[in-house]
């Protein structure tokens, strides 16, 4: 072994020459080689090999550390004996076949970067040289490399098989490679230190010197990561991101600063189109209504955002919001018809009855203390929204408006609250780490156990009905439609191409129900809380609503009466304009495109973020100060505002499917509340407003008095 390790240098030189010869030859070919099946097979073999090697090497390293200590682990070459010795030898030999992945890149005419072939060539020579001299630090290098390669080749195999993975996984593997090299250098430096201290370490000074060359490689990797993931792209302006954190620390987002305020500051400084880095996640913010209109009306170029889809899939893997293409159409054909206004207005009495329950609870407090300040309005609004959606969507009493749960959350609300907190925690975390976190989080498991119990009870209640009853109610009931669409043979449907699948699997139904539960409580509840806050701060507006109600709803409450409340429509529009339920939405480009107004060139794969709250507060598109809460703007100067100046539920073919239900539900609830009570300002200390950014944007401080009329 000592006599022929230098042959690896010859192989490395031949490898590099072959790369350039191969690339030149491929440029002369008319077509590239696909080789997808071979690539899947090859990477799968290397994944299995690396995993097996990790299973054989890592336990020995852990045992050595536990029983002999750190110094022994880097100075004694005993790992070369027995089974670990075999896998150390196989590790060295594997550096030859690992270079074959370069062959795939060349033959498939893909981009080949310098660091790729430099890494293969230098590591191959270093491994053969180190093995020849039985370097004791090898146990660390072998164990780490097997672990990293298990993930890396597994990722390559999945990508080759066209299995979609979060973008950050690629970045994570690159970072793991970097960490591996840094630890390797630290191990060699430690070995050098112990040799200087007189320890007998089976590693030569020459080997340690070579490790200094690897430090240069590390620097190259750092530069590569910085240039690829933390550097402004092209000519689009933006703030230069920090390593790993992007713009999150610079802007104060990490400390809770409202994203809407951050985006407005960026817009003032950089214009309507700019770059923003949420850690390593790169986005292009578009704040011009004309460009936004272009994005939403060109659905063949701008598909549902990968970032949004990847993150939501962690929690709602098969729900409508996470689907694209044929799978989206399959789900949409079942769900979308039930959210049209004609199917919704029949639920007027349900909404009124639930609202009256909340009013009864408020009256109990007011009767005891007329000046009582209500501080839990957000929770109560979400309880109300959830109760209403339970009846409308599931024909099920979720009991969130019972007396015992009015001032505290029942089990379901507690579980949903925990679920949403976990959802927020996972937003800045890479997808694969989020999945690991969910696996080990007892809080998440407990929340999902509670939610699953409710969902299964909802499904069971519906399944107790006869097939005839379910079929009869499918056109008007969401839960009946979902249960009626359950696949009869899930295994058979699973093997069909997506375009040929019919109905939904039980897993898909549960994910849809979970999404509806969350959206049913969060979105409408947050808007209703903002309405109450704005009414407490604007008695003039509240008085005008009551005057309109007195004129048009003197006898009961009907659909026609509700439709006649024009000023209340303006109030709802203004609440949604002032604080859209969500801060924005994303789109991913499926082809290169140029924005028509800003003339910004975008490229396939770019992630575009449309900040809804910034569009609705841009003074260039509103004649009356957009920072002023003024519902009358919609019947005067701003009646003909830009169509995309206020799009609280998004736009295009992927806008919120529940917006008709939300608008109707909000209008009925607001009408009922304004018929019965007047909201007062609880004081600057408790009713200061501000923003809390959760799944939706809710008031940070809201404390109001309630006077029954």
Tab-separated table of N, CA and C in Angstrom, residues 91-194:
chain	number	residue	atom	x	y	z
A	91	UNK	N	-13.730	2.267	1.943
A	91	UNK	CA	-13.894	3.720	1.853
A	91	UNK	C	-12.881	4.305	0.875
A	92	UNK	N	-11.625	3.883	1.027
A	92	UNK	CA	-10.576	4.378	0.138
A	92	UNK	C	-10.856	3.961	-1.307
A	93	UNK	N	-11.177	2.695	-1.509
A	93	UNK	CA	-11.422	2.184	-2.857
A	93	UNK	C	-12.626	2.875	-3.499
A	94	UNK	N	-13.623	3.241	-2.674
A	94	UNK	CA	-14.850	3.845	-3.214
A	94	UNK	C	-14.604	5.187	-3.880
A	95	UNK	N	-13.462	5.802	-3.612
A	95	UNK	CA	-13.177	7.098	-4.225
A	95	UNK	C	-13.005	6.973	-5.740
A	96	UNK	N	-12.656	5.764	-6.212
A	96	UNK	CA	-12.595	5.544	-7.661
A	96	UNK	C	-13.992	5.604	-8.286
A	97	UNK	N	-14.916	4.726	-7.863
A	97	UNK	CA	-16.242	4.750	-8.508
A	97	UNK	C	-17.029	6.034	-8.247
A	98	UNK	N	-16.719	6.743	-7.155
A	98	UNK	CA	-17.447	7.989	-6.892
A	98	UNK	C	-17.251	9.010	-8.010
A	99	UNK	N	-16.127	8.916	-8.712
A	99	UNK	CA	-15.883	9.878	-9.794
A	99	UNK	C	-16.805	9.650	-10.984
A	100	UNK	N	-17.515	8.523	-10.998
A	100	UNK	CA	-18.415	8.235	-12.118
A	100	UNK	C	-19.563	9.240	-12.182
A	101	UNK	N	-19.919	9.853	-11.037
A	101	UNK	CA	-21.015	10.825	-11.099
A	101	UNK	C	-20.651	12.010	-11.994
A	102	UNK	N	-19.337	12.277	-12.148
A	102	UNK	CA	-18.906	13.317	-13.077
A	102	UNK	C	-19.215	12.908	-14.513
A	103	UNK	N	-19.087	11.613	-14.792
A	103	UNK	CA	-19.404	11.107	-16.125
A	103	UNK	C	-20.863	11.379	-16.471
A	104	UNK	N	-21.754	11.174	-15.500
A	104	UNK	CA	-23.168	11.458	-15.737
A	104	UNK	C	-23.378	12.936	-16.059
A	105	UNK	N	-22.708	13.807	-15.316
A	105	UNK	CA	-22.861	15.248	-15.537
A	105	UNK	C	-22.410	15.625	-16.944
A	106	UNK	N	-21.274	15.070	-17.361
A	106	UNK	CA	-20.741	15.389	-18.690
A	106	UNK	C	-21.656	14.862	-19.787
A	107	UNK	N	-22.074	13.598	-19.681
A	107	UNK	CA	-22.901	12.993	-20.723
A	107	UNK	C	-24.297	13.606	-20.786
A	108	UNK	N	-24.788	14.094	-19.654
A	108	UNK	CA	-26.106	14.736	-19.649
A	108	UNK	C	-26.013	16.229	-19.947
A	109	UNK	N	-24.795	16.679	-20.217
A	109	UNK	CA	-24.508	18.062	-20.600
A	109	UNK	C	-25.033	19.045	-19.544
A	110	UNK	N	-24.778	18.728	-18.290
A	110	UNK	CA	-25.142	19.615	-17.196
A	110	UNK	C	-23.949	20.480	-16.807
A	111	UNK	N	-24.226	21.531	-16.045
A	111	UNK	CA	-23.155	22.436	-15.628
A	111	UNK	C	-22.225	21.716	-14.647
A	112	UNK	N	-20.928	21.785	-14.930
A	112	UNK	CA	-19.920	21.163	-14.065
A	112	UNK	C	-19.068	22.269	-13.460
A	113	UNK	N	-19.173	22.441	-12.142
A	113	UNK	CA	-18.423	23.513	-11.496
A	113	UNK	C	-17.049	23.024	-11.056
A	114	UNK	N	-16.150	23.959	-10.868
A	114	UNK	CA	-14.773	23.651	-10.491
A	114	UNK	C	-14.704	22.835	-9.201
A	115	UNK	N	-15.487	23.236	-8.207
A	115	UNK	CA	-15.390	22.573	-6.910
A	115	UNK	C	-15.759	21.095	-6.990
A	116	UNK	N	-16.594	20.738	-7.963
A	116	UNK	CA	-16.999	19.333	-8.088
A	116	UNK	C	-15.793	18.449	-8.398
A	117	UNK	N	-15.118	18.730	-9.520
A	117	UNK	CA	-14.018	17.839	-9.894
A	117	UNK	C	-12.778	18.065	-9.036
A	118	UNK	N	-12.606	19.283	-8.518
A	118	UNK	CA	-11.478	19.539	-7.620
A	118	UNK	C	-11.618	18.708	-6.347
A	119	UNK	N	-12.841	18.656	-5.829
A	119	UNK	CA	-13.106	17.887	-4.615
A	119	UNK	C	-12.832	16.401	-4.852
A	120	UNK	N	-13.356	15.849	-5.953
A	120	UNK	CA	-13.145	14.427	-6.242
A	120	UNK	C	-11.657	14.098	-6.365
A	121	UNK	N	-10.938	14.902	-7.120
A	121	UNK	CA	-9.523	14.606	-7.380
A	121	UNK	C	-8.682	14.730	-6.119
A	122	UNK	N	-8.863	15.813	-5.369
A	122	UNK	CA	-8.022	16.051	-4.191
A	122	UNK	C	-8.323	15.061	-3.071
A	123	UNK	N	-9.595	14.761	-2.851
A	123	UNK	CA	-9.963	13.827	-1.786
A	123	UNK	C	-9.480	12.417	-2.119
A	124	UNK	N	-9.577	12.025	-3.378
A	124	UNK	CA	-9.103	10.697	-3.778
A	124	UNK	C	-7.621	10.531	-3.444
A	125	UNK	N	-6.799	11.498	-3.835
A	125	UNK	CA	-5.356	11.417	-3.577
A	125	UNK	C	-5.083	11.437	-2.078
A	126	UNK	N	-5.771	12.315	-1.354
A	126	UNK	CA	-5.532	12.433	0.087
A	126	UNK	C	-5.905	11.141	0.818
A	127	UNK	N	-7.019	10.510	0.424
A	127	UNK	CA	-7.452	9.269	1.082
A	127	UNK	C	-6.442	8.145	0.850
A	128	UNK	N	-5.942	8.013	-0.370
A	128	UNK	CA	-4.959	6.957	-0.656
A	128	UNK	C	-3.651	7.222	0.090
A	129	UNK	N	-3.244	8.469	0.128
A	129	UNK	CA	-2.007	8.819	0.834
A	129	UNK	C	-2.151	8.521	2.325
A	130	UNK	N	-3.276	8.920	2.924
A	130	UNK	CA	-3.481	8.728	4.361
A	130	UNK	C	-3.580	7.249	4.705
A	131	UNK	N	-4.276	6.468	3.877
A	131	UNK	CA	-4.414	5.041	4.157
A	131	UNK	C	-3.062	4.341	4.067
A	132	UNK	N	-2.219	4.782	3.140
A	132	UNK	CA	-0.904	4.151	2.972
A	132	UNK	C	-0.070	4.253	4.238
A	133	UNK	N	-0.248	5.337	4.982
A	133	UNK	CA	0.549	5.547	6.190
A	133	UNK	C	-0.249	5.223	7.455
A	134	UNK	N	-1.422	4.559	7.286
A	134	UNK	CA	-2.248	4.150	8.433
A	134	UNK	C	-2.498	5.319	9.392
A	135	UNK	N	-2.972	6.411	8.814
A	135	UNK	CA	-3.194	7.628	9.597
A	135	UNK	C	-4.297	7.387	10.628
A	136	UNK	N	-4.002	7.691	11.882
A	136	UNK	CA	-4.925	7.392	12.982
A	136	UNK	C	-6.174	8.262	12.970
A	137	UNK	N	-6.076	9.444	12.383
A	137	UNK	CA	-7.254	10.325	12.346
A	137	UNK	C	-8.303	9.826	11.354
A	138	UNK	N	-7.968	8.772	10.637
A	138	UNK	CA	-8.877	8.272	9.603
A	138	UNK	C	-10.225	7.838	10.121
A	139	UNK	N	-10.294	7.359	11.387
A	139	UNK	CA	-11.585	6.890	11.899
A	139	UNK	C	-12.603	8.029	11.883
A	140	UNK	N	-12.146	9.265	12.110
A	140	UNK	CA	-13.053	10.408	12.069
A	140	UNK	C	-13.499	10.699	10.632
A	141	UNK	N	-12.523	10.723	9.723
A	141	UNK	CA	-12.840	11.049	8.335
A	141	UNK	C	-13.768	10.010	7.711
A	142	UNK	N	-13.480	8.738	7.961
A	142	UNK	CA	-14.285	7.666	7.378
A	142	UNK	C	-15.723	7.733	7.884
A	143	UNK	N	-15.898	7.881	9.195
A	143	UNK	CA	-17.246	7.907	9.781
A	143	UNK	C	-18.052	9.096	9.272
A	144	UNK	N	-17.435	10.277	9.282
A	144	UNK	CA	-18.154	11.472	8.832
A	144	UNK	C	-18.522	11.371	7.360
A	145	UNK	N	-17.585	10.902	6.542
A	145	UNK	CA	-17.828	10.857	5.104
A	145	UNK	C	-18.924	9.872	4.743
A	146	UNK	N	-18.942	8.727	5.401
A	146	UNK	CA	-20.014	7.762	5.144
A	146	UNK	C	-21.381	8.378	5.473
A	147	UNK	N	-21.473	9.094	6.583
A	147	UNK	CA	-22.751	9.694	6.995
A	147	UNK	C	-23.219	10.753	5.998
A	148	UNK	N	-22.316	11.655	5.637
A	148	UNK	CA	-22.676	12.719	4.701
A	148	UNK	C	-23.050	12.136	3.344
A	149	UNK	N	-22.305	11.132	2.889
A	149	UNK	CA	-22.578	10.548	1.579
A	149	UNK	C	-23.889	9.774	1.555
A	150	UNK	N	-24.305	9.241	2.686
A	150	UNK	CA	-25.613	8.579	2.736
A	150	UNK	C	-26.716	9.562	2.369
A	151	UNK	N	-26.672	10.745	2.976
A	151	UNK	CA	-27.668	11.773	2.673
A	151	UNK	C	-27.495	12.318	1.263
A	152	UNK	N	-26.252	12.569	0.878
A	152	UNK	CA	-25.984	13.198	-0.412
A	152	UNK	C	-26.431	12.318	-1.578
A	153	UNK	N	-26.011	11.050	-1.576
A	153	UNK	CA	-26.380	10.175	-2.688
A	153	UNK	C	-27.859	9.796	-2.644
A	154	UNK	N	-28.423	9.748	-1.443
A	154	UNK	CA	-29.865	9.537	-1.351
A	154	UNK	C	-30.628	10.684	-1.986
A	155	UNK	N	-30.162	11.903	-1.721
A	155	UNK	CA	-30.771	13.092	-2.334
A	155	UNK	C	-30.641	13.040	-3.852
A	156	UNK	N	-29.444	12.678	-4.339
A	156	UNK	CA	-29.229	12.595	-5.780
A	156	UNK	C	-30.147	11.547	-6.417
A	157	UNK	N	-30.327	10.420	-5.741
A	157	UNK	CA	-31.191	9.360	-6.276
A	157	UNK	C	-32.638	9.830	-6.384
A	158	UNK	N	-33.123	10.521	-5.354
A	158	UNK	CA	-34.500	11.012	-5.368
A	158	UNK	C	-34.700	12.074	-6.443
A	159	UNK	N	-33.729	12.964	-6.573
A	159	UNK	CA	-33.820	13.988	-7.612
A	159	UNK	C	-33.819	13.358	-9.000
A	160	UNK	N	-32.953	12.354	-9.188
A	160	UNK	CA	-32.898	11.683	-10.487
A	160	UNK	C	-34.219	10.989	-10.807
A	161	UNK	N	-34.904	10.520	-9.758
A	161	UNK	CA	-36.199	9.854	-9.946
A	161	UNK	C	-37.348	10.847	-10.054
A	162	UNK	N	-36.989	12.139	-10.120
A	162	UNK	CA	-37.968	13.230	-10.247
A	162	UNK	C	-38.892	13.313	-9.046
A	163	UNK	N	-38.374	12.942	-7.890
A	163	UNK	CA	-39.113	13.121	-6.641
A	163	UNK	C	-38.747	14.485	-6.090
A	164	UNK	N	-39.749	15.317	-5.906
A	164	UNK	CA	-39.519	16.708	-5.537
A	164	UNK	C	-39.128	16.815	-4.074
A	165	UNK	N	-38.043	17.537	-3.826
A	165	UNK	CA	-37.565	17.756	-2.468
A	165	UNK	C	-37.398	19.247	-2.229
A	166	UNK	N	-37.494	19.683	-0.963
A	166	UNK	CA	-37.296	21.104	-0.669
A	166	UNK	C	-35.938	21.590	-1.150
A	167	UNK	N	-35.910	22.834	-1.644
A	167	UNK	CA	-34.672	23.394	-2.171
A	167	UNK	C	-33.579	23.428	-1.118
A	168	UNK	N	-33.965	23.646	0.136
A	168	UNK	CA	-32.943	23.809	1.165
A	168	UNK	C	-32.187	22.516	1.426
A	169	UNK	N	-32.725	21.375	1.033
A	169	UNK	CA	-32.026	20.114	1.276
A	169	UNK	C	-30.676	20.115	0.575
A	170	UNK	N	-30.644	20.641	-0.642
A	170	UNK	CA	-29.383	20.732	-1.374
A	170	UNK	C	-28.398	21.626	-0.622
A	171	UNK	N	-28.909	22.737	-0.120
A	171	UNK	CA	-28.047	23.660	0.616
A	171	UNK	C	-27.550	23.015	1.908
A	172	UNK	N	-28.417	22.247	2.551
A	172	UNK	CA	-28.036	21.591	3.796
A	172	UNK	C	-26.905	20.592	3.561
A	173	UNK	N	-26.987	19.837	2.470
A	173	UNK	CA	-25.930	18.869	2.174
A	173	UNK	C	-24.609	19.583	1.925
A	174	UNK	N	-24.671	20.706	1.210
A	174	UNK	CA	-23.451	21.486	0.979
A	174	UNK	C	-22.870	21.973	2.299
A	175	UNK	N	-23.739	22.429	3.193
A	175	UNK	CA	-23.280	22.898	4.505
A	175	UNK	C	-22.703	21.738	5.313
A	176	UNK	N	-23.322	20.548	5.223
A	176	UNK	CA	-22.784	19.372	5.911
A	176	UNK	C	-21.384	19.033	5.408
A	177	UNK	N	-21.193	19.129	4.093
A	177	UNK	CA	-19.865	18.875	3.539
A	177	UNK	C	-18.853	19.868	4.093
A	178	UNK	N	-19.288	21.106	4.199
A	178	UNK	CA	-18.412	22.142	4.754
A	178	UNK	C	-18.075	21.846	6.212
A	179	UNK	N	-19.089	21.498	7.008
A	179	UNK	CA	-18.869	21.187	8.423
A	179	UNK	C	-17.941	19.987	8.569
A	180	UNK	N	-18.136	18.984	7.706
A	180	UNK	CA	-17.281	17.801	7.734
A	180	UNK	C	-15.815	18.181	7.525
A	181	UNK	N	-15.572	19.080	6.576
A	181	UNK	CA	-14.194	19.479	6.285
A	181	UNK	C	-13.606	20.310	7.421
A	182	UNK	N	-14.427	21.165	8.015
A	182	UNK	CA	-13.950	21.971	9.143
A	182	UNK	C	-13.571	21.067	10.315
A	183	UNK	N	-14.441	20.096	10.631
A	183	UNK	CA	-14.133	19.160	11.721
A	183	UNK	C	-12.874	18.371	11.394
A	184	UNK	N	-12.735	17.961	10.129
A	184	UNK	CA	-11.536	17.236	9.722
A	184	UNK	C	-10.270	18.031	9.955
A	185	UNK	N	-10.311	19.307	9.620
A	185	UNK	CA	-9.139	20.160	9.855
A	185	UNK	C	-8.873	20.325	11.350
A	186	UNK	N	-9.948	20.457	12.132
A	186	UNK	CA	-9.781	20.594	13.579
A	186	UNK	C	-9.163	19.328	14.170
A	187	UNK	N	-9.557	18.173	13.638
A	187	UNK	CA	-8.982	16.905	14.100
A	187	UNK	C	-7.490	16.866	13.800
A	188	UNK	N	-7.097	17.270	12.594
A	188	UNK	CA	-5.678	17.269	12.236
A	188	UNK	C	-4.884	18.273	13.066
A	189	UNK	N	-5.490	19.427	13.334
A	189	UNK	CA	-4.816	20.427	14.171
A	189	UNK	C	-4.636	19.887	15.588
A	190	UNK	N	-5.684	19.182	16.085
A	190	UNK	CA	-5.576	18.576	17.416
A	190	UNK	C	-4.474	17.523	17.440
A	191	UNK	N	-4.380	16.726	16.362
A	191	UNK	CA	-3.320	15.713	16.286
A	191	UNK	C	-1.936	16.373	16.294
A	192	UNK	N	-1.817	17.470	15.579
A	192	UNK	CA	-0.541	18.207	15.560
A	192	UNK	C	-0.197	18.696	16.967
A	193	UNK	N	-1.192	19.213	17.678
A	193	UNK	CA	-0.977	19.721	19.039
A	193	UNK	C	-0.512	18.597	19.966
A	194	UNK	N	-1.182	17.442	19.892
A	194	UNK	CA	-0.823	16.337	20.787
A	194	UNK	C	0.559	15.771	20.455
